Amino acid sequence: MVFKQVYRLYPEKIVIVGDSAGGNLAAALTTLLIQWKLPLPTGIVLVYPALNLNLNDYTPSQLTALNDMILPHTFLKLCQKAYIRDERLKPDQDPFISPILTPDSVLASYPKT
């Protein structure tokens, strides 16, 4: 006897995970999926995500980083500048660069986070 098995082409659950810059990318990808009306992941896990890449916005976490021995403020700024190489990009206006700017109407469609 020949048994034919049918496999699903797509998994039932997809979870997007990212930490630091990967968290930024995971959040931006989720926003893009919502805007393009594509299937969303079951959930997203953001581990200390870089949500605000505005170099001129001094948040409490950036102020704390001034004395951080592991990730010094100057190194963090170099990483931000390397990530946003095109000076025409506006991290203080673009939610794909700074996901903290994502409109509430889009965030309402986010999967479990």
Coordinates of C-alpha atoms in Angstrom, one line a residue:
M1 CA 0.0 0.0 0.0
V2 CA 1.1 3.5 -0.7
F3 CA 0.2 6.1 1.8
K4 CA 0.1 9.6 0.5
Q5 CA 0.9 12.3 3.1
V6 CA 0.0 15.9 2.6
Y7 CA 2.2 18.4 4.3
R8 CA 1.2 21.9 5.0
L9 CA 3.0 24.4 3.0
Y10 CA 3.1 27.0 5.7
P11 CA 3.5 26.6 9.5
E12 CA 0.5 27.3 11.7
K13 CA 2.4 29.7 13.9
I14 CA 5.2 32.2 13.1
V15 CA 6.9 34.3 15.8
I16 CA 9.3 37.0 14.8
V17 CA 12.1 37.6 17.4
G18 CA 14.6 40.4 17.5
D19 CA 16.9 42.0 20.0
S20 CA 18.4 45.5 19.8
A21 CA 18.7 46.4 16.1
G22 CA 16.9 43.1 15.3
G23 CA 14.0 44.3 17.5
N24 CA 13.9 47.4 15.4
L25 CA 13.7 45.3 12.2
A26 CA 11.0 43.0 13.7
A27 CA 8.8 46.0 14.6
A28 CA 9.3 47.7 11.2
L29 CA 8.6 44.4 9.4
T30 CA 5.4 44.0 11.4
T31 CA 4.3 47.5 10.5
L32 CA 5.1 46.8 6.9
L33 CA 3.0 43.6 6.9
I34 CA 0.1 45.5 8.4
Q35 CA 0.3 48.3 5.8
W36 CA 0.5 45.8 2.9
K37 CA -2.3 43.8 4.4
L38 CA -0.2 40.6 4.4
P39 CA -0.5 37.7 7.0
L40 CA 0.8 38.7 10.4
P41 CA 3.0 36.6 12.6
T42 CA 1.3 34.9 15.6
G43 CA 3.4 37.1 17.8
I44 CA 6.6 39.1 18.0
V45 CA 9.2 39.2 20.7
L46 CA 11.2 42.4 21.0
V47 CA 14.2 42.2 23.4
Y48 CA 15.6 45.6 24.3
P49 CA 14.6 46.9 20.8
A50 CA 16.1 50.0 19.3
L51 CA 12.8 51.8 18.8
N52 CA 14.0 55.4 18.7
L53 CA 16.9 56.2 16.4
N54 CA 16.5 59.9 16.5
L55 CA 20.1 61.1 17.3
N56 CA 18.8 64.3 18.7
D57 CA 16.3 62.8 21.2
Y58 CA 17.8 62.2 24.6
T59 CA 15.6 59.5 26.2
P60 CA 16.1 58.2 29.8
S61 CA 17.8 55.1 28.4
Q62 CA 20.2 57.1 26.3
L63 CA 21.1 59.2 29.3
T64 CA 21.7 56.0 31.3
A65 CA 24.0 54.8 28.5
L66 CA 26.3 57.7 29.1
N67 CA 27.9 55.8 31.9
D68 CA 27.4 52.3 30.5
M69 CA 30.7 50.3 30.6
I70 CA 29.5 47.6 28.2
L71 CA 27.8 49.8 25.5
P72 CA 29.3 53.3 25.8
H73 CA 27.3 56.2 24.5
T74 CA 29.9 57.0 21.9
F75 CA 29.7 53.5 20.5
L76 CA 25.9 53.6 20.5
K77 CA 26.0 56.8 18.4
L78 CA 28.4 55.2 16.0
C79 CA 26.1 52.2 15.6
Q80 CA 23.1 54.6 15.0
K81 CA 25.0 56.5 12.4
A82 CA 26.1 53.3 10.6
Y83 CA 22.5 52.1 10.6
I84 CA 21.2 55.4 9.2
R85 CA 23.8 56.1 6.5
D86 CA 21.6 58.1 4.2
E87 CA 21.3 61.6 5.6
R88 CA 18.1 62.2 3.7
L89 CA 16.4 59.6 6.0
K90 CA 14.5 61.2 8.9
P91 CA 14.6 59.1 12.0
D92 CA 12.5 61.6 13.8
Q93 CA 9.7 61.2 11.3
D94 CA 10.0 57.7 9.8
P95 CA 8.3 54.8 11.8
F96 CA 10.4 52.3 9.8
I97 CA 13.6 53.8 11.2
S98 CA 12.1 54.7 14.6
P99 CA 9.3 52.3 15.3
I100 CA 8.3 54.3 18.4
L101 CA 6.7 56.7 15.8
T102 CA 4.3 53.9 14.6
P103 CA 0.7 55.3 14.6
D104 CA -1.7 53.9 17.2
S105 CA -4.0 52.8 14.4
V106 CA -1.2 50.5 13.2
L107 CA -0.2 49.4 16.6
A108 CA -3.8 48.3 17.3
S109 CA -3.3 45.6 14.6
Y110 CA 0.0 44.3 16.0
P111 CA 0.0 40.6 17.1
K112 CA 0.7 39.6 20.7
T113 CA 4.0 41.4 21.5

